[in-house]
C-alpha cells in the first residue's frame, strides 16, 4: 500500500519522534512510505499548516492509499477538527491509520 505520513510538532511528541514511529510501522507492515509531510512551530511559536495542505494536495491527485499518523492529535488537538480532516480524507478514498494504540 502507498502511504504518506503526516506529523505535527506536539507538546507531548516531536515531529521527529512521530516520523520515526510511522516509518517503523510502515516498514513492519510492509507498506511503501512515499513521503512525510510535517508542520512545525515557526519562530513566533505559531503552528504552520503547509504540510497538511501539501498532504491534502497529494490525496487530491490520487497519489496515496492511506495517510498514517503517530497519533490523531497530529491533525489537531480538537477532536472535532480531527473528525473533519479524517472525513475529508475518507471522501477521497484514502484510509487514515494511527499507530497509537489509544486511537
Tab-separated table of N, CA and C in Angstrom:
chain	number	residue	atom	x	y	z
A	1	UNK	N	0.849	-1.177	0.000
A	1	UNK	CA	0.000	0.000	0.000
A	1	UNK	C	0.894	1.239	0.000
A	2	UNK	N	0.499	2.230	-0.750
A	2	UNK	CA	1.234	3.501	-0.804
A	2	UNK	C	0.715	4.392	0.319
A	3	UNK	N	1.619	4.767	1.228
A	3	UNK	CA	1.203	5.584	2.366
A	3	UNK	C	2.028	6.862	2.432
A	4	UNK	N	1.407	7.871	3.008
A	4	UNK	CA	2.086	9.136	3.294
A	4	UNK	C	1.922	9.403	4.780
A	5	UNK	N	2.944	9.924	5.387
A	5	UNK	CA	2.908	10.231	6.813
A	5	UNK	C	2.628	11.720	7.002
A	6	UNK	N	1.933	12.016	8.092
A	6	UNK	CA	1.748	13.409	8.499
A	6	UNK	C	2.136	13.523	9.960
A	7	UNK	N	3.016	14.472	10.251
A	7	UNK	CA	3.450	14.726	11.627
A	7	UNK	C	3.344	16.216	11.909
A	8	UNK	N	3.056	16.516	13.159
A	8	UNK	CA	2.983	17.910	13.590
A	8	UNK	C	3.564	17.977	14.988
A	9	UNK	N	4.429	18.930	15.177
A	9	UNK	CA	5.050	19.113	16.486
A	9	UNK	C	3.972	19.297	17.552
A	10	UNK	N	4.038	18.462	18.585
A	10	UNK	CA	3.064	18.494	19.666
A	10	UNK	C	3.776	18.721	20.994
A	11	UNK	N	3.068	19.209	21.997
A	11	UNK	CA	3.699	19.374	23.310
A	11	UNK	C	4.248	18.051	23.860
A	12	UNK	N	3.598	16.945	23.520
A	12	UNK	CA	3.991	15.650	24.066
A	12	UNK	C	4.914	14.844	23.159
A	13	UNK	N	5.132	15.294	21.921
A	13	UNK	CA	5.904	14.491	20.972
A	13	UNK	C	6.460	15.368	19.853
A	14	UNK	N	7.741	15.195	19.579
A	14	UNK	CA	8.363	15.965	18.500
A	14	UNK	C	7.967	15.396	17.141
A	15	UNK	N	8.089	16.217	16.132
A	15	UNK	CA	7.802	15.773	14.770
A	15	UNK	C	8.757	14.641	14.382
A	16	UNK	N	10.006	14.719	14.814
A	16	UNK	CA	10.978	13.675	14.502
A	16	UNK	C	10.563	12.344	15.121
A	17	UNK	N	10.181	12.351	16.396
A	17	UNK	CA	9.767	11.115	17.069
A	17	UNK	C	8.553	10.505	16.373
A	18	UNK	N	7.601	11.330	15.978
A	18	UNK	CA	6.417	10.836	15.281
A	18	UNK	C	6.794	10.224	13.929
A	19	UNK	N	7.676	10.893	13.199
A	19	UNK	CA	8.063	10.367	11.887
A	19	UNK	C	8.768	9.023	12.025
A	20	UNK	N	9.541	8.860	13.067
A	20	UNK	CA	10.203	7.573	13.308
A	20	UNK	C	9.189	6.483	13.646
A	21	UNK	N	8.182	6.814	14.445
A	21	UNK	CA	7.131	5.835	14.764
A	21	UNK	C	6.425	5.379	13.496
A	22	UNK	N	6.086	6.320	12.646
A	22	UNK	CA	5.374	5.998	11.413
A	22	UNK	C	6.280	5.211	10.473
A	23	UNK	N	7.530	5.597	10.362
A	23	UNK	CA	8.468	4.886	9.488
A	23	UNK	C	8.614	3.432	9.917
A	24	UNK	N	8.782	3.214	11.234
A	24	UNK	CA	8.910	1.847	11.746
A	24	UNK	C	7.639	1.041	11.476
A	25	UNK	N	6.482	1.666	11.660
A	25	UNK	CA	5.211	0.991	11.407
A	25	UNK	C	5.118	0.572	9.940
A	26	UNK	N	5.415	1.494	9.030
A	26	UNK	CA	5.316	1.203	7.596
A	26	UNK	C	6.263	0.078	7.204
A	27	UNK	N	7.470	0.101	7.738
A	27	UNK	CA	8.437	-0.960	7.446
A	27	UNK	C	7.934	-2.299	7.973
A	28	UNK	N	7.468	-2.305	9.207
A	28	UNK	CA	6.973	-3.536	9.830
A	28	UNK	C	5.780	-4.115	9.082
A	29	UNK	N	4.886	-3.257	8.613
A	29	UNK	CA	3.673	-3.699	7.923
A	29	UNK	C	3.887	-3.957	6.432
A	30	UNK	N	5.070	-3.612	5.920
A	30	UNK	CA	5.384	-3.862	4.518
A	30	UNK	C	4.775	-2.873	3.542
A	31	UNK	N	4.501	-1.661	4.005
A	31	UNK	CA	3.933	-0.634	3.136
A	31	UNK	C	5.029	0.272	2.596
A	32	UNK	N	4.733	0.921	1.490
A	32	UNK	CA	5.690	1.834	0.862
A	32	UNK	C	5.403	3.264	1.329
A	33	UNK	N	6.290	3.798	2.152
A	33	UNK	CA	6.151	5.177	2.650
A	33	UNK	C	6.676	6.130	1.582
A	34	UNK	N	5.758	6.822	0.932
A	34	UNK	CA	6.125	7.708	-0.176
A	34	UNK	C	6.733	9.014	0.294
A	35	UNK	N	6.148	9.590	1.337
A	35	UNK	CA	6.591	10.911	1.782
A	35	UNK	C	6.112	11.152	3.204
A	36	UNK	N	6.813	12.052	3.870
A	36	UNK	CA	6.399	12.509	5.188
A	36	UNK	C	6.179	14.011	5.105
A	37	UNK	N	4.996	14.435	5.478
A	37	UNK	CA	4.650	15.850	5.495
A	37	UNK	C	4.648	16.296	6.944
A	38	UNK	N	5.214	17.473	7.203
A	38	UNK	CA	5.278	17.902	8.596
A	38	UNK	C	4.979	19.376	8.752
A	39	UNK	N	4.429	19.685	9.915
A	39	UNK	CA	4.186	21.062	10.322
A	39	UNK	C	4.860	21.256	11.671
A	40	UNK	N	5.683	22.275	11.752
A	40	UNK	CA	6.381	22.598	12.993
A	40	UNK	C	6.076	24.035	13.376
A	41	UNK	N	6.397	24.368	14.566
A	41	UNK	CA	6.150	25.740	15.046
A	41	UNK	C	7.166	26.696	14.424
A	42	UNK	N	6.672	27.870	14.052
A	42	UNK	CA	7.530	28.903	13.499
A	42	UNK	C	8.268	29.636	14.607
A	43	UNK	N	9.099	30.611	14.246
A	43	UNK	CA	9.882	31.347	15.235
A	43	UNK	C	9.036	32.039	16.306
A	44	UNK	N	7.819	32.440	15.961
A	44	UNK	CA	6.938	33.101	16.914
A	44	UNK	C	6.092	32.131	17.725
A	45	UNK	N	6.285	30.835	17.512
A	45	UNK	CA	5.523	29.836	18.236
A	45	UNK	C	4.249	29.390	17.550
A	46	UNK	N	3.916	30.046	16.423
A	46	UNK	CA	2.697	29.679	15.708
A	46	UNK	C	2.930	28.392	14.904
A	47	UNK	N	1.887	27.608	14.776
A	47	UNK	CA	1.972	26.359	14.028
A	47	UNK	C	1.724	26.648	12.554
A	48	UNK	N	2.494	26.025	11.706
A	48	UNK	CA	2.288	26.162	10.267
A	48	UNK	C	1.352	25.047	9.805
A	49	UNK	N	0.763	25.210	8.639
A	49	UNK	CA	-0.135	24.185	8.120
A	49	UNK	C	0.211	23.823	6.678
A	50	UNK	N	1.390	24.217	6.217
A	50	UNK	CA	1.806	23.914	4.851
A	50	UNK	C	1.927	22.424	4.591
A	51	UNK	N	2.366	21.681	5.588
A	51	UNK	CA	2.498	20.233	5.423
A	51	UNK	C	1.155	19.567	5.226
A	52	UNK	N	0.171	19.964	6.004
A	52	UNK	CA	-1.172	19.388	5.870
A	52	UNK	C	-1.772	19.753	4.520
A	53	UNK	N	-1.586	20.999	4.084
A	53	UNK	CA	-2.101	21.414	2.775
A	53	UNK	C	-1.446	20.612	1.648
A	54	UNK	N	-0.133	20.385	1.756
A	54	UNK	CA	0.574	19.599	0.733
A	54	UNK	C	0.089	18.150	0.729
A	55	UNK	N	-0.149	17.597	1.907
A	55	UNK	CA	-0.675	16.232	2.006
A	55	UNK	C	-2.041	16.138	1.348
A	56	UNK	N	-2.913	17.088	1.625
A	56	UNK	CA	-4.244	17.103	1.010
A	56	UNK	C	-4.118	17.185	-0.510
A	57	UNK	N	-3.166	17.979	-0.982
A	57	UNK	CA	-2.930	18.078	-2.423
A	57	UNK	C	-2.537	16.734	-3.030
A	58	UNK	N	-1.693	15.994	-2.339
A	58	UNK	CA	-1.287	14.671	-2.822
A	58	UNK	C	-2.480	13.723	-2.851
A	59	UNK	N	-3.331	13.801	-1.840
A	59	UNK	CA	-4.503	12.909	-1.829
A	59	UNK	C	-5.485	13.292	-2.936
A	60	UNK	N	-5.592	14.583	-3.244
A	60	UNK	CA	-6.465	15.015	-4.340
A	60	UNK	C	-5.993	14.454	-5.670
A	61	UNK	N	-4.686	14.318	-5.807
A	61	UNK	CA	-4.106	13.791	-7.047
A	61	UNK	C	-4.183	12.270	-7.105
A	62	UNK	N	-4.637	11.639	-6.024
A	62	UNK	CA	-4.752	10.187	-6.006
A	62	UNK	C	-3.430	9.476	-5.814
A	63	UNK	N	-2.488	10.151	-5.179
A	63	UNK	CA	-1.143	9.590	-5.056
A	63	UNK	C	-0.917	8.627	-3.911
A	64	UNK	N	-1.879	8.497	-2.995
A	64	UNK	CA	-1.677	7.610	-1.844
A	64	UNK	C	-2.950	6.824	-1.539
A	65	UNK	N	-2.739	5.684	-0.889
A	65	UNK	CA	-3.863	4.857	-0.455
A	65	UNK	C	-4.238	5.137	0.995
A	66	UNK	N	-3.258	5.601	1.777
A	66	UNK	CA	-3.513	5.839	3.204
A	66	UNK	C	-2.624	6.960	3.721
A	67	UNK	N	-3.138	7.643	4.739
A	67	UNK	CA	-2.364	8.631	5.497
A	67	UNK	C	-2.146	8.023	6.871
A	68	UNK	N	-0.887	8.031	7.307
A	68	UNK	CA	-0.532	7.438	8.588
A	68	UNK	C	-0.028	8.534	9.517
A	69	UNK	N	-0.539	8.513	10.751
A	69	UNK	CA	-0.100	9.453	11.782
A	69	UNK	C	0.324	8.660	13.013
A	70	UNK	N	1.210	9.240	13.796
A	70	UNK	CA	1.615	8.603	15.053
A	70	UNK	C	0.460	8.646	16.049
A	71	UNK	N	-0.310	9.709	15.990
A	71	UNK	CA	-1.485	9.901	16.832
A	71	UNK	C	-2.443	10.827	16.095
A	72	UNK	N	-3.726	10.658	16.328
A	72	UNK	CA	-4.705	11.528	15.680
A	72	UNK	C	-4.530	12.980	16.089
A	73	UNK	N	-3.885	13.230	17.220
A	73	UNK	CA	-3.613	14.598	17.654
A	73	UNK	C	-2.715	15.336	16.673
A	74	UNK	N	-2.035	14.620	15.792
A	74	UNK	CA	-1.232	15.287	14.767
A	74	UNK	C	-2.119	16.161	13.880
A	75	UNK	N	-3.334	15.693	13.612
A	75	UNK	CA	-4.261	16.504	12.821
A	75	UNK	C	-4.686	17.744	13.591
A	76	UNK	N	-5.014	17.572	14.847
A	76	UNK	CA	-5.441	18.671	15.714
A	76	UNK	C	-5.651	18.126	17.118
A	77	UNK	N	-5.502	18.994	18.107
A	77	UNK	CA	-5.822	18.604	19.474
A	77	UNK	C	-7.337	18.588	19.678
A	78	UNK	N	-8.059	19.256	18.796
A	78	UNK	CA	-9.523	19.327	18.842
A	78	UNK	C	-10.107	18.109	18.114
A	79	UNK	N	-10.875	17.297	18.834
A	79	UNK	CA	-11.432	16.067	18.270
A	79	UNK	C	-12.352	16.351	17.084
A	80	UNK	N	-13.087	17.433	17.127
A	80	UNK	CA	-13.993	17.761	16.022
A	80	UNK	C	-13.197	18.046	14.756
A	81	UNK	N	-12.111	18.778	14.872
A	81	UNK	CA	-11.268	19.059	13.703
A	81	UNK	C	-10.636	17.766	13.186
A	82	UNK	N	-10.230	16.886	14.089
A	82	UNK	CA	-9.703	15.580	13.676
A	82	UNK	C	-10.730	14.857	12.802
A	83	UNK	N	-11.974	14.842	13.264
A	83	UNK	CA	-13.043	14.154	12.530
A	83	UNK	C	-13.279	14.777	11.157
A	84	UNK	N	-13.229	16.101	11.073
A	84	UNK	CA	-13.433	16.788	9.796
A	84	UNK	C	-12.329	16.407	8.813
A	85	UNK	N	-11.086	16.416	9.278
A	85	UNK	CA	-9.956	16.062	8.405
A	85	UNK	C	-10.065	14.607	7.962
A	86	UNK	N	-10.375	13.707	8.899
A	86	UNK	CA	-10.484	12.295	8.546
A	86	UNK	C	-11.620	12.050	7.565
A	87	UNK	N	-12.737	12.717	7.749
A	87	UNK	CA	-13.861	12.562	6.822
A	87	UNK	C	-13.487	13.061	5.431
A	88	UNK	N	-12.749	14.164	5.362
A	88	UNK	CA	-12.300	14.690	4.074
A	88	UNK	C	-11.407	13.672	3.373
A	89	UNK	N	-10.506	13.057	4.110
A	89	UNK	CA	-9.618	12.055	3.520
A	89	UNK	C	-10.406	10.823	3.072
A	90	UNK	N	-11.337	10.392	3.866
A	90	UNK	CA	-12.140	9.211	3.516
A	90	UNK	C	-12.967	9.456	2.250
A	91	UNK	N	-13.468	10.684	2.086
A	91	UNK	CA	-14.219	11.004	0.869
A	91	UNK	C	-13.340	10.898	-0.364
A	92	UNK	N	-12.051	11.010	-0.181
A	92	UNK	CA	-11.099	10.871	-1.288
A	92	UNK	C	-10.627	9.414	-1.432
A	93	UNK	N	-11.278	8.497	-0.714
A	93	UNK	CA	-10.922	7.072	-0.710
A	93	UNK	C	-9.517	6.833	-0.171
A	94	UNK	N	-9.145	7.628	0.809
A	94	UNK	CA	-7.847	7.490	1.484
A	94	UNK	C	-8.107	7.003	2.902
A	95	UNK	N	-7.473	5.898	3.259
A	95	UNK	CA	-7.597	5.384	4.626
A	95	UNK	C	-6.799	6.262	5.570
A	96	UNK	N	-7.226	6.307	6.817
A	96	UNK	CA	-6.481	7.010	7.868
A	96	UNK	C	-6.057	5.967	8.883
A	97	UNK	N	-4.750	5.944	9.181
A	97	UNK	CA	-4.205	4.972	10.117
A	97	UNK	C	-3.431	5.720	11.184
A	98	UNK	N	-3.729	5.402	12.432
A	98	UNK	CA	-2.950	5.919	13.551
A	98	UNK	C	-2.174	4.757	14.143
A	99	UNK	N	-0.906	4.957	14.415
A	99	UNK	CA	-0.108	3.877	15.002
A	99	UNK	C	-0.252	3.842	16.521
A	100	UNK	N	-0.924	4.837	17.101
A	100	UNK	CA	-1.144	4.866	18.558
A	100	UNK	C	-2.236	3.880	18.916
A	101	UNK	N	-1.950	3.017	19.862
A	101	UNK	CA	-2.942	2.041	20.301
A	101	UNK	C	-4.151	2.705	20.932
A	102	UNK	N	-3.971	3.868	21.546
A	102	UNK	CA	-5.068	4.551	22.209
A	102	UNK	C	-6.070	5.161	21.229
A	103	UNK	N	-5.681	5.323	19.976
A	103	UNK	CA	-6.586	5.892	18.966
A	103	UNK	C	-7.449	4.793	18.404
